[in-house]
Amino acid sequence: MNIEKSLIYFRMHIYTRDNMVKIAFIGVGKIGQTIAYSVIFDGLASEAILYDIVPELPEKFEHELRHAIATRGLSTEVIGTNSLDDVTNADIILIMAGKPRKPGMSRRDLFIDNAKIQIDLAKQLPPKNPGALYIMVANPVDMMASVFMRFSKQFTISTGDAVETMRLRSYIAKKLKVPANKVTGYVAGEHGEDAVVLWSTVKVNGKPFEEVAKGLTKEEVENYVKSIPGEIIRVMGGTTWGPATIIKDIVRSVVFNEGRVMSIATPRTYQGEIIHISVPIVVGAEIGPSLEGVLPESDRQRLNKSVEDFYRVYKENLDHLLQTVKQ
């Protein structure tokens, strides 16, 4: 598997389409609908394919979007379908298909059921979508990206800690009473409870967090970043608008080659396996370079520990999955 070759082909593919980008949304439940709406109404897709296994859902969602598109005067062509055969020649494929996280569940609890879905998609999507960039959204998102890439042999990224990064910035901004755009900083590692705040990158109005904290502790910030998704799920049934807007920004940075630094999970080899771990990285028509090499030793040690923990759990789940698939 030549990851670099896949990336180069993807880069050329987007450029030759002159930003006339065809985007497929695999799974249009609650989060899938929100992502599709955000992407389409930001003007990022010339064509959009909405796929789901639920009968009539993609078709009726297509009608909803067409009604909204008409009032906005967009030219995006939309098709809703229950057949993967209709997902062809897409430039970018976002994968939301999978069971959602329910109150009290961890993202890792979803591994086996959602991994089987990814294996099936990994077999069916690549032959009809040469050169596509795959963006994994289904949870546990980093592990699902690794499973999909293992079975598809296609370049895959995970939305990773882009959401945690914005939760970090928004909370600090709220507590210190400053505009959110005055806060910078990144979260890395595995998406979810084991995410790592890269404190060396956190600044408020250009000053290190420690100089402006005003009683706000790192522990309080980290607890918020890791606990707020569960609280939103408990009350609202799921996290949608925050993640959808942030995921849209990932797509936008690719389509318009914006070169934004975002904390997404990209593939790396560890112990002979392809795994996905988030680090701040340039996201555009090509993915990279990463900022990992310029992080101080303290942040890199915590990130390396996150990689070790991720791999241990992933390998246990993967071995169990492979036994299940063989049966």
Short mmCIF file of C-alpha atoms in Angstrom, two decimals:
data_model
loop_
_atom_site.label_atom_id
_atom_site.label_comp_id
_atom_site.label_asym_id
_atom_site.label_seq_id
_atom_site.Cartn_x
_atom_site.Cartn_y
_atom_site.Cartn_z
CA MET A 1 0.00 0.00 0.00
CA ASN A 2 1.57 3.28 -1.13
CA ILE A 3 -0.06 6.03 0.91
CA GLU A 4 1.91 8.83 -0.74
CA LYS A 5 0.88 7.64 -4.19
CA SER A 6 -2.80 7.70 -3.17
CA LEU A 7 -2.42 11.23 -1.81
CA ILE A 8 -0.74 12.56 -4.96
CA TYR A 9 -3.43 11.08 -7.19
CA PHE A 10 -6.14 12.62 -5.03
CA ARG A 11 -4.44 16.01 -5.24
CA MET A 12 -4.27 15.93 -9.05
CA HIS A 13 -7.85 14.67 -9.30
CA ILE A 14 -9.25 17.68 -7.45
CA TYR A 15 -7.20 20.15 -9.44
CA THR A 16 -8.34 18.77 -12.79
CA ARG A 17 -12.00 19.20 -11.78
CA ASP A 18 -11.47 22.97 -11.33
CA ASN A 19 -13.35 22.94 -8.03
CA MET A 20 -16.39 21.27 -9.63
CA VAL A 21 -16.44 18.76 -6.83
CA LYS A 22 -18.69 15.75 -6.49
CA ILE A 23 -19.24 14.80 -2.84
CA ALA A 24 -20.95 11.67 -1.52
CA PHE A 25 -22.54 11.44 1.92
CA ILE A 26 -22.72 7.85 3.13
CA GLY A 27 -25.32 7.74 5.90
CA VAL A 28 -27.79 10.62 6.13
CA GLY A 29 -29.23 10.22 9.59
CA LYS A 30 -29.19 13.12 12.03
CA ILE A 31 -25.47 13.95 11.82
CA GLY A 32 -25.25 13.04 8.12
CA GLN A 33 -28.08 15.41 7.24
CA THR A 34 -26.48 18.25 9.19
CA ILE A 35 -23.10 17.70 7.53
CA ALA A 36 -24.63 17.48 4.05
CA TYR A 37 -26.62 20.68 4.60
CA SER A 38 -23.54 22.52 5.88
CA VAL A 39 -21.34 21.37 3.00
CA ILE A 40 -23.86 22.03 0.24
CA PHE A 41 -24.92 25.45 1.51
CA ASP A 42 -21.31 26.55 1.82
CA GLY A 43 -21.08 26.07 -1.95
CA LEU A 44 -18.59 23.21 -1.81
CA ALA A 45 -20.29 20.64 -4.05
CA SER A 46 -21.32 20.83 -7.67
CA GLU A 47 -22.95 17.42 -7.21
CA ALA A 48 -24.05 15.70 -4.01
CA ILE A 49 -25.00 12.05 -3.55
CA LEU A 50 -27.03 11.16 -0.45
CA TYR A 51 -26.92 7.45 0.43
CA ASP A 52 -28.57 5.53 3.25
CA ILE A 53 -29.96 2.04 3.77
CA VAL A 54 -33.19 3.37 5.32
CA PRO A 55 -35.92 3.13 2.64
CA GLU A 56 -37.06 6.50 1.25
CA LEU A 57 -34.89 8.53 3.66
CA PRO A 58 -32.33 9.73 1.07
CA GLU A 59 -35.08 10.47 -1.45
CA LYS A 60 -37.13 12.57 0.98
CA PHE A 61 -34.02 14.33 2.27
CA GLU A 62 -33.16 15.11 -1.35
CA HIS A 63 -36.54 16.85 -1.71
CA GLU A 64 -35.90 18.88 1.44
CA LEU A 65 -32.52 20.00 0.18
CA ARG A 66 -33.89 20.84 -3.27
CA HIS A 67 -36.50 23.09 -1.67
CA ALA A 68 -33.79 24.88 0.30
CA ILE A 69 -31.45 25.04 -2.71
CA ALA A 70 -34.19 26.68 -4.76
CA THR A 71 -34.59 29.54 -2.31
CA ARG A 72 -30.81 30.05 -2.14
CA GLY A 73 -30.38 29.93 -5.90
CA LEU A 74 -27.62 27.31 -5.79
CA SER A 75 -26.77 25.14 -8.79
CA THR A 76 -25.84 22.00 -6.84
CA GLU A 77 -27.30 18.81 -8.31
CA VAL A 78 -28.53 16.38 -5.63
CA ILE A 79 -29.46 12.72 -5.82
CA GLY A 80 -30.83 10.60 -2.96
CA THR A 81 -30.43 6.85 -3.22
CA ASN A 82 -30.66 3.54 -1.37
CA SER A 83 -28.18 1.96 -3.77
CA LEU A 84 -24.40 2.15 -3.47
CA ASP A 85 -24.29 1.57 -7.23
CA ASP A 86 -25.31 5.22 -7.60
CA VAL A 87 -22.25 6.42 -5.69
CA THR A 88 -19.84 6.86 -8.59
CA ASN A 89 -16.92 9.12 -9.54
CA ALA A 90 -17.05 11.07 -6.28
CA ASP A 91 -14.08 13.26 -5.42
CA ILE A 92 -14.76 13.27 -1.68
CA ILE A 93 -16.70 10.63 0.25
CA LEU A 94 -17.82 11.34 3.81
CA ILE A 95 -18.76 8.24 5.79
CA MET A 96 -21.29 8.69 8.58
CA ALA A 97 -22.82 5.21 8.25
CA GLY A 98 -22.92 3.36 11.53
CA LYS A 99 -24.73 3.05 14.79
CA PRO A 100 -24.81 6.30 16.79
CA ARG A 101 -23.41 6.70 20.26
CA LYS A 102 -26.13 6.53 22.92
CA PRO A 103 -26.14 7.97 26.45
CA GLY A 104 -23.69 6.12 28.68
CA MET A 105 -21.79 4.54 25.77
CA SER A 106 -18.17 5.18 24.92
CA ARG A 107 -17.18 5.60 21.28
CA ARG A 108 -15.14 2.40 21.55
CA ASP A 109 -18.26 0.42 22.49
CA LEU A 110 -19.37 0.82 18.87
CA PHE A 111 -16.28 -0.81 17.35
CA ILE A 112 -17.41 -4.26 16.16
CA ASP A 113 -20.81 -3.32 14.75
CA ASN A 114 -19.57 -0.23 12.94
CA ALA A 115 -16.36 -1.90 11.75
CA LYS A 116 -18.42 -4.51 9.89
CA ILE A 117 -20.23 -1.67 8.12
CA GLN A 118 -16.91 -0.07 7.16
CA ILE A 119 -15.56 -3.35 5.78
CA ASP A 120 -18.59 -3.67 3.53
CA LEU A 121 -18.24 -0.08 2.33
CA ALA A 122 -14.49 -0.57 1.83
CA LYS A 123 -15.22 -3.36 -0.63
CA GLN A 124 -17.98 -1.56 -2.57
CA LEU A 125 -16.98 2.10 -2.83
CA PRO A 126 -13.40 2.19 -4.26
CA PRO A 127 -14.01 0.40 -7.58
CA LYS A 128 -16.52 3.06 -8.70
CA ASN A 129 -14.79 6.06 -7.13
CA PRO A 130 -11.16 6.08 -8.29
CA GLY A 131 -8.95 8.65 -6.59
CA ALA A 132 -11.54 9.73 -4.02
CA LEU A 133 -10.56 11.13 -0.66
CA TYR A 134 -12.37 9.29 2.13
CA ILE A 135 -13.27 11.23 5.28
CA MET A 136 -14.41 9.08 8.21
CA VAL A 137 -17.04 10.47 10.60
CA ALA A 138 -18.60 7.30 12.08
CA ASN A 139 -17.48 6.46 15.62
CA PRO A 140 -15.11 5.41 17.00
CA VAL A 141 -13.90 7.66 14.21
CA ASP A 142 -10.12 7.12 14.27
CA MET A 143 -10.44 3.35 14.57
CA MET A 144 -13.08 3.26 11.82
CA ALA A 145 -10.74 5.22 9.54
CA SER A 146 -8.02 2.65 10.24
CA VAL A 147 -10.39 -0.25 9.54
CA PHE A 148 -11.67 1.33 6.33
CA MET A 149 -8.17 2.04 5.05
CA ARG A 150 -6.97 -1.46 5.95
CA PHE A 151 -9.70 -3.08 3.87
CA SER A 152 -10.03 -0.51 1.07
CA LYS A 153 -6.33 0.34 0.55
CA GLN A 154 -7.52 3.91 -0.12
CA PHE A 155 -6.18 7.10 1.45
CA THR A 156 -8.48 7.89 4.37
CA ILE A 157 -8.52 10.62 6.99
CA SER A 158 -10.55 10.92 10.14
CA THR A 159 -12.18 14.11 11.37
CA GLY A 160 -10.19 13.34 14.51
CA ASP A 161 -9.76 16.07 17.10
CA ALA A 162 -10.92 18.99 14.97
CA VAL A 163 -14.09 19.05 17.08
CA GLU A 164 -12.19 18.84 20.40
CA THR A 165 -9.97 21.67 19.23
CA MET A 166 -12.94 23.98 18.73
CA ARG A 167 -14.50 22.90 22.03
CA LEU A 168 -11.22 23.83 23.69
CA ARG A 169 -11.10 27.27 22.09
CA SER A 170 -14.77 28.04 22.67
CA TYR A 171 -14.64 27.14 26.37
CA ILE A 172 -11.53 29.19 27.05
CA ALA A 173 -13.08 32.12 25.18
CA LYS A 174 -16.28 31.86 27.22
CA LYS A 175 -14.56 31.60 30.58
CA LEU A 176 -12.05 34.39 29.90
CA LYS A 177 -14.66 36.56 28.17
CA VAL A 178 -12.75 37.04 24.92
CA PRO A 179 -13.86 36.45 21.31
CA ALA A 180 -13.32 32.85 20.21
CA ASN A 181 -11.11 34.00 17.33
CA LYS A 182 -8.63 35.36 19.88
CA VAL A 183 -7.97 31.85 21.21
CA THR A 184 -5.66 29.43 19.41
CA GLY A 185 -4.55 25.94 20.34
CA TYR A 186 -4.96 22.31 19.35
CA VAL A 187 -6.08 18.97 20.73
CA ALA A 188 -4.38 15.83 19.42
CA GLY A 189 -4.26 12.06 19.90
CA GLU A 190 -7.39 9.91 19.73
CA HIS A 191 -10.78 11.56 19.33
CA GLY A 192 -12.75 11.32 22.55
CA GLU A 193 -11.95 10.75 26.20
CA ASP A 194 -8.27 10.07 25.53
CA ALA A 195 -7.63 13.25 23.57
CA VAL A 196 -4.52 15.27 24.48
CA VAL A 197 -4.54 19.05 24.83
CA LEU A 198 -1.31 20.42 23.35
CA TRP A 199 -0.88 23.15 25.92
CA SER A 200 2.21 24.59 24.24
CA THR A 201 -0.04 25.66 21.35
CA VAL A 202 -2.76 27.31 23.48
CA LYS A 203 -2.65 31.10 23.35
CA VAL A 204 -5.10 33.89 24.18
CA ASN A 205 -4.50 37.13 22.32
CA GLY A 206 -1.09 35.72 21.45
CA LYS A 207 -0.12 35.10 25.10
CA PRO A 208 0.47 31.67 26.66
CA PHE A 209 -2.52 30.27 28.53
CA GLU A 210 -0.68 30.34 31.87
CA GLU A 211 -0.24 34.12 31.65
CA VAL A 212 -3.94 34.91 31.16
CA ALA A 213 -5.75 32.01 32.87
CA LYS A 214 -7.26 34.16 35.69
CA GLY A 215 -8.02 31.13 37.81
CA LEU A 216 -9.13 28.92 34.93
CA THR A 217 -7.24 25.64 35.30
CA LYS A 218 -6.00 23.26 32.66
CA GLU A 219 -7.87 20.46 34.44
CA GLU A 220 -11.17 22.34 34.13
CA VAL A 221 -10.62 22.96 30.42
CA GLU A 222 -9.65 19.36 29.71
CA ASN A 223 -12.63 18.07 31.68
CA TYR A 224 -14.97 20.25 29.63
CA VAL A 225 -13.49 19.14 26.31
CA LYS A 226 -13.91 15.48 27.23
CA SER A 227 -17.24 15.60 29.08
CA ILE A 228 -19.39 18.05 27.11
CA PRO A 229 -20.18 15.63 24.24
CA GLY A 230 -21.73 13.16 26.69
CA GLU A 231 -23.77 15.93 28.30
CA ILE A 232 -25.05 17.12 24.91
CA ILE A 233 -25.94 13.55 23.96
CA ARG A 234 -27.75 13.04 27.29
CA VAL A 235 -29.96 16.10 26.78
CA MET A 236 -30.21 16.50 22.99
CA GLY A 237 -29.74 12.91 21.81
CA GLY A 238 -26.59 13.64 19.83
CA THR A 239 -23.97 16.19 18.86
CA THR A 240 -24.73 17.64 15.44
CA TRP A 241 -24.34 21.36 14.70
CA GLY A 242 -20.89 21.81 16.21
CA PRO A 243 -19.33 18.75 14.56
CA ALA A 244 -21.13 19.33 11.24
CA THR A 245 -19.85 22.89 10.93
CA ILE A 246 -16.30 21.86 11.81
CA ILE A 247 -16.38 18.88 9.42
CA LYS A 248 -17.66 21.22 6.71
CA ASP A 249 -14.58 23.35 7.30
CA ILE A 250 -12.34 20.32 6.70
CA VAL A 251 -14.07 19.74 3.37
CA ARG A 252 -13.83 23.44 2.53
CA SER A 253 -10.10 23.55 3.22
CA VAL A 254 -9.60 20.61 0.84
CA VAL A 255 -11.89 21.89 -1.94
CA PHE A 256 -10.59 25.47 -1.93
CA ASN A 257 -7.02 24.48 -1.05
CA GLU A 258 -7.06 26.82 1.94
CA GLY A 259 -4.10 25.21 3.69
CA ARG A 260 -5.61 25.61 7.16
CA VAL A 261 -3.89 23.95 10.10
CA MET A 262 -6.41 21.54 11.57
CA SER A 263 -6.16 18.68 14.04
CA ILE A 264 -7.37 15.76 11.95
CA ALA A 265 -6.28 12.13 12.09
CA THR A 266 -4.09 11.01 9.23
CA PRO A 267 -2.61 7.55 8.65
CA ARG A 268 0.70 6.49 10.13
CA THR A 269 2.39 3.11 10.50
CA TYR A 270 2.78 1.82 14.06
CA GLN A 271 3.84 -1.74 14.92
CA GLY A 272 3.16 -2.69 11.32
CA GLU A 273 -0.44 -1.40 11.36
CA ILE A 274 -1.95 1.67 9.74
CA ILE A 275 -3.51 3.75 12.51
CA HIS A 276 -5.07 7.20 12.62
CA ILE A 277 -3.99 9.74 15.25
CA SER A 278 -4.70 13.48 15.22
CA VAL A 279 -1.96 16.07 15.08
CA PRO A 280 -2.11 19.65 13.83
CA ILE A 281 -1.54 19.38 10.09
CA VAL A 282 -1.95 21.53 7.00
CA VAL A 283 -5.20 20.63 5.22
CA GLY A 284 -5.63 21.65 1.60
CA ALA A 285 -5.67 19.99 -1.78
CA GLU A 286 -2.84 18.00 -0.28
CA ILE A 287 -2.63 16.87 3.32
CA GLY A 288 0.52 17.95 5.17
CA PRO A 289 3.01 18.83 6.43
CA SER A 290 2.36 18.08 10.09
CA LEU A 291 3.34 20.33 13.00
CA GLU A 292 4.20 17.30 15.14
CA GLY A 293 7.93 17.75 14.67
CA VAL A 294 7.96 21.27 16.17
CA LEU A 295 6.06 20.37 19.34
CA PRO A 296 8.04 20.52 22.58
CA GLU A 297 9.14 17.26 24.19
CA SER A 298 6.41 17.42 26.86
CA ASP A 299 3.63 17.48 24.28
CA ARG A 300 5.27 14.82 22.13
CA GLN A 301 5.63 12.46 25.09
CA ARG A 302 1.92 12.75 25.88
CA LEU A 303 1.10 12.28 22.20
CA ASN A 304 3.32 9.19 21.99
CA LYS A 305 1.57 7.75 25.05
CA SER A 306 -1.77 8.37 23.31
CA VAL A 307 -0.51 6.48 20.24
CA GLU A 308 0.52 3.51 22.41
CA ASP A 309 -2.83 3.41 24.20
CA PHE A 310 -4.75 3.76 20.94
CA TYR A 311 -2.80 0.94 19.28
CA ARG A 312 -3.28 -1.44 22.21
CA VAL A 313 -7.06 -1.04 22.23
CA TYR A 314 -7.31 -0.94 18.44
CA LYS A 315 -5.28 -4.15 18.06
CA GLU A 316 -7.42 -5.96 20.63
CA ASN A 317 -10.60 -4.87 18.85
CA LEU A 318 -9.14 -5.59 15.41
CA ASP A 319 -8.09 -9.13 16.35
CA HIS A 320 -11.58 -9.78 17.74
CA LEU A 321 -13.12 -8.31 14.58
CA LEU A 322 -11.00 -10.49 12.28
CA GLN A 323 -12.06 -13.59 14.21
CA THR A 324 -15.69 -12.53 13.95
CA VAL A 325 -15.44 -11.88 10.21
CA LYS A 326 -13.91 -15.33 9.60
CA GLN A 327 -16.76 -17.12 11.41
#
